[in-house]
XYZ file of C-alpha atoms in Angstrom:
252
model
C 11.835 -5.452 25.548
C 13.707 -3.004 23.540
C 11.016 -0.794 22.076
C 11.752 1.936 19.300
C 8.684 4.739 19.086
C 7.991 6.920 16.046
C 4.975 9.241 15.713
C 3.487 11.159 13.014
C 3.801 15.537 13.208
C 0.014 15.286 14.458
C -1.206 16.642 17.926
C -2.489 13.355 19.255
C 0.488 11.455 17.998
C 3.005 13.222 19.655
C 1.068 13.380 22.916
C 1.008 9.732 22.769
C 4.752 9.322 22.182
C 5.657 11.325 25.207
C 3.764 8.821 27.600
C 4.995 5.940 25.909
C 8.782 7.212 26.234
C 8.035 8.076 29.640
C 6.182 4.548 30.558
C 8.312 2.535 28.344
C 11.567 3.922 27.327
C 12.443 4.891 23.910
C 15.507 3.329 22.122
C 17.446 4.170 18.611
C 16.323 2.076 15.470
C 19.926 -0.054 15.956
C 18.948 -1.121 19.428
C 15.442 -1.832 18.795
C 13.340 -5.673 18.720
C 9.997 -3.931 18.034
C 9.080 -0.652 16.492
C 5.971 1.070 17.708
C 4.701 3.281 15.166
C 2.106 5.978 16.494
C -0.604 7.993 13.878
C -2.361 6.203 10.776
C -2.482 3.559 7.959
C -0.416 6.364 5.226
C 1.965 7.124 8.340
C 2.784 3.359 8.984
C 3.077 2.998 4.905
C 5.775 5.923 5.193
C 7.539 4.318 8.380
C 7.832 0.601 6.273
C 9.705 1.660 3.609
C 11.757 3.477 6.351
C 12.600 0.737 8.108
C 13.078 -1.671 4.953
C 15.914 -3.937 5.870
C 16.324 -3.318 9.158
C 14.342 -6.694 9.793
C 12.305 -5.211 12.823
C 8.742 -6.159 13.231
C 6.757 -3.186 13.326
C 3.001 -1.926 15.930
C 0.983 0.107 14.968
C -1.671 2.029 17.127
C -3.900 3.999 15.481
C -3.419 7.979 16.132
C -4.737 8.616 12.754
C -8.094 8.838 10.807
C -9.093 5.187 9.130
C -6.141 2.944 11.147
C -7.242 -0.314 8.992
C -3.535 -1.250 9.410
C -2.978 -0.648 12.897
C -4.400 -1.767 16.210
C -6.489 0.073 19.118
C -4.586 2.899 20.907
C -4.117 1.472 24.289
C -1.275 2.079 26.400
C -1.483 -0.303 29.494
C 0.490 -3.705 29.467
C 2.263 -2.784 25.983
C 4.811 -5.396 26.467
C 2.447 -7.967 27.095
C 0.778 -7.056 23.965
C 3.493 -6.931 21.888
C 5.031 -10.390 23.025
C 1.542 -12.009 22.121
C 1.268 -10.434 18.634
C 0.390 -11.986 15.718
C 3.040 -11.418 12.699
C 1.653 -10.736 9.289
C 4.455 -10.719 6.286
C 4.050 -8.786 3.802
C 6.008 -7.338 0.379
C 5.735 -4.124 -1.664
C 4.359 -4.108 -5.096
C 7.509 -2.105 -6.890
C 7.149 -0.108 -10.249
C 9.939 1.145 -12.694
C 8.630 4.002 -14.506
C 9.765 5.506 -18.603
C 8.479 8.564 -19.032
C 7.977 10.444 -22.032
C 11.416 11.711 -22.082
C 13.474 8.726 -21.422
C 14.238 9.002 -18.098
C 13.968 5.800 -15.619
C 12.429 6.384 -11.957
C 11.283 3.524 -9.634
C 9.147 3.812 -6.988
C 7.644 0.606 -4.312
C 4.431 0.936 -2.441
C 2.905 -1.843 0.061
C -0.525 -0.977 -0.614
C -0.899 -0.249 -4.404
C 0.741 0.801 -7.819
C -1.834 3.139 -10.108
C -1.717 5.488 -13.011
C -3.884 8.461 -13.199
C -4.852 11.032 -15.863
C -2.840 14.347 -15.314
C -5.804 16.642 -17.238
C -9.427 16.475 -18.320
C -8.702 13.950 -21.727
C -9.135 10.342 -20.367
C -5.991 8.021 -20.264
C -5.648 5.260 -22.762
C -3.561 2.206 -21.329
C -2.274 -0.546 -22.889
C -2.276 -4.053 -20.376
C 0.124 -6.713 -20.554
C 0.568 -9.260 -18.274
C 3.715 -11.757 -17.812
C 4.288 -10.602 -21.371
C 1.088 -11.437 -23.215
C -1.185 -8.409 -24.131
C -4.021 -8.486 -22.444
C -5.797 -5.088 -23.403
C -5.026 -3.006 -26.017
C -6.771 -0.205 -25.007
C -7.936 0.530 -21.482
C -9.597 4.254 -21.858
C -10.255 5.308 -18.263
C -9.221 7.846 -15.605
C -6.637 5.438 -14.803
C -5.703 2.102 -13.216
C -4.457 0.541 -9.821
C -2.792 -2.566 -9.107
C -3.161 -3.254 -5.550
C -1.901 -5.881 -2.994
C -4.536 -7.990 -0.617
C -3.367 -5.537 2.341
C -4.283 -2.650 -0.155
C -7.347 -4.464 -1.423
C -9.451 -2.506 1.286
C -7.843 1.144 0.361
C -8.038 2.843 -3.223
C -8.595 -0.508 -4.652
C -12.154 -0.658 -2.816
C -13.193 2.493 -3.224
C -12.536 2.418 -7.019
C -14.826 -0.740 -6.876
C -12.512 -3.559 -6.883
C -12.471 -6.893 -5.200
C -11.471 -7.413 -1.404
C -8.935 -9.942 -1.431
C -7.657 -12.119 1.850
C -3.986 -12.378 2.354
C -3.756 -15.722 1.875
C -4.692 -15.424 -1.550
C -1.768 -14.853 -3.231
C -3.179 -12.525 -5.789
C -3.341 -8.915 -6.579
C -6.279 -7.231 -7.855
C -5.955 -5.213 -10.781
C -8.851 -2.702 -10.752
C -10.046 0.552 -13.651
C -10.708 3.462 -12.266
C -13.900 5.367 -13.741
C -13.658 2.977 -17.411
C -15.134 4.193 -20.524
C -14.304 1.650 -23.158
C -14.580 -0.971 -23.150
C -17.519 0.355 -20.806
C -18.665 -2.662 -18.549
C -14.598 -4.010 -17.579
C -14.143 -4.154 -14.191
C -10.908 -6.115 -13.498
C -9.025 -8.696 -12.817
C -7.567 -10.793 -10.215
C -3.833 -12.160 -11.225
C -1.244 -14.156 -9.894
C 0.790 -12.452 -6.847
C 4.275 -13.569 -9.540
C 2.428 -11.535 -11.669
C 4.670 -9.077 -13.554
C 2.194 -6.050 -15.407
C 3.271 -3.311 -18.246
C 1.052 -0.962 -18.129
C 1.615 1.147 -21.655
C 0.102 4.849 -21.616
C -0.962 5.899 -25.611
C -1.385 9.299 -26.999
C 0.914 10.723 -24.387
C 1.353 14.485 -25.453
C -2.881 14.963 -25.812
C -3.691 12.467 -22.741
C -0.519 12.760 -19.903
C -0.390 10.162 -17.082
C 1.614 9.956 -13.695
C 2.189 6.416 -12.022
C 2.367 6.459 -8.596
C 4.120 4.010 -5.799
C 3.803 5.091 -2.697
C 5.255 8.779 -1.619
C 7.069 8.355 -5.478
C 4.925 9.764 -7.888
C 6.471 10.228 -11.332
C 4.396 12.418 -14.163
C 4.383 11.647 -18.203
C 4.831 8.128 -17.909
C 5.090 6.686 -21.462
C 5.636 2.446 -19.728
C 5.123 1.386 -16.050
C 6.283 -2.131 -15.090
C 4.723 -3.444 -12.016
C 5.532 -6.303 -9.903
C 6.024 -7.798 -5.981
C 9.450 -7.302 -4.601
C 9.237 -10.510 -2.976
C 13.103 -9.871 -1.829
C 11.712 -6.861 0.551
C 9.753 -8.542 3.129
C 8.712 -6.357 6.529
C 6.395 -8.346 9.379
C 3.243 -6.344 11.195
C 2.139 -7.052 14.437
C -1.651 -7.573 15.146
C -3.287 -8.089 18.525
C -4.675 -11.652 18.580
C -8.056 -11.230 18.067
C -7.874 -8.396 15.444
C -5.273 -9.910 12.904
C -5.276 -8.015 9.195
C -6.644 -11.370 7.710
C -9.715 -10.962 10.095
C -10.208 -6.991 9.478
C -10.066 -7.806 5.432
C -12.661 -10.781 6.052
C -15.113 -8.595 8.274
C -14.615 -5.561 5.537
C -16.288 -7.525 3.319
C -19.541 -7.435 5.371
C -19.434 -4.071 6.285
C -22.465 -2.261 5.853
């Protein structure tokens, strides 16, 4: 099995990758049937958009801090693990971005899109959904739209729903609301498309971020699933994503 290896810059992860080149070889991207990505859950994030359209599943082993994405660090009988991997598809949410100025920016992100307050005045956001307003005035710290694989990440700790991956749904989730005061979501469609609409821009500024993309003054963030870029993660059998979102939910 033709096995490309990428770490992150950290200690641990690049004392991994030397014994796994050493054990197991190391071929270039072009050559590669399985990439083996060494660190954490924001270092795999980094390493899929990468490796978008190279059509290489991708297995992680968690060198990191959290590692929700990835599976246990164990080096013995890699290939065996690898050829009895379970695949998990999955698509990034991407945003296109107007800020105050006029300028266009896009940005995609697996686990979530969300808009934040750049200073101390409280964001107002407009919500529309498919087309149809849905809010007219969201004032909050800000906002995330998140994918079931990043239900478990800023999503959750902002309060929001856990959502399987079978669901077909994204969760769209306030962050710290103020009016109207007891809103706490929604679940929508995974088709969905969202315009987010930021008011009062010069007295309340507001970046949207996707991502490592994050773009300040936004004046009108479009959200959405790029269901044309697809990538496929690799679980050990009995510690699949769909299982680590079901067991998050009883987490104590």
């Amino acid at each position: 099995m033709n096995i490309a290896f990428i770490a992150a810059d950290t200690d641990s992860a690049q004392q991994a990758l030397e014994r796994f080149t050493e054990r197991y070889g190391n071929v270039p991207l072009d050559q590669a049937e399985v990439i083996v990505c060494l660190g954490g859950d924001g270092f795999l994030l980094e390493t899929l958009l990468h490796i978008l359209g190279y059509n290489i599943p991708v297995f992680g082993m968690n060198y990191g801090t959290v590692g929700f994405l990835m599976n246990e660090p164990e080096e013995e009988h890699l290939p065996q693990r690898l050829a009895y991997a379970q695949p998990t598809i999955i698509s990034p949410l991407r945003m296109r971005v107007r800020t105050t100025s006029g300028e266009y920016h896009e940005g995609l992100g697996f686990n979530d899109v969300f808009i934040y307050r750049e200073t101390r005045q409280a964001a107002h956001i407009g919500i529309e959904v498919d087309g149809r307003e849905r809010m007219a005035r969201l004032v909050c710290d800000g906002i995330i739209l998140s994918t079931p694989a990043g239900s478990t990440a800023y999503n959750r700790s902002a309060h929001g729903p856990i959502v399987p991956l079978g669901a077909e749904l994204l969760s769209l989730t306030p962050i710290s609301p103020f009016q109207p005061r007891h809103w706490r979501g929604a679940l929508l469609p995974a088709e969905s498309m969202v315009r987010f609409t930021l008011h009062d821009t010069v007295k309340r500024p507001a970046s949207a971020v996707a991502g490592p993309a994050e773009i300040r003054d936004a004046k009108e963030v479009v959200v959405g699933v790029d269901q044309e870029k697809k990538v496929t993660l690799l679980f050990d059998p009995d510690h699949s994503l769909s299982e680590r979102i079901i067991a998050e939910q009883f987490a104590e």
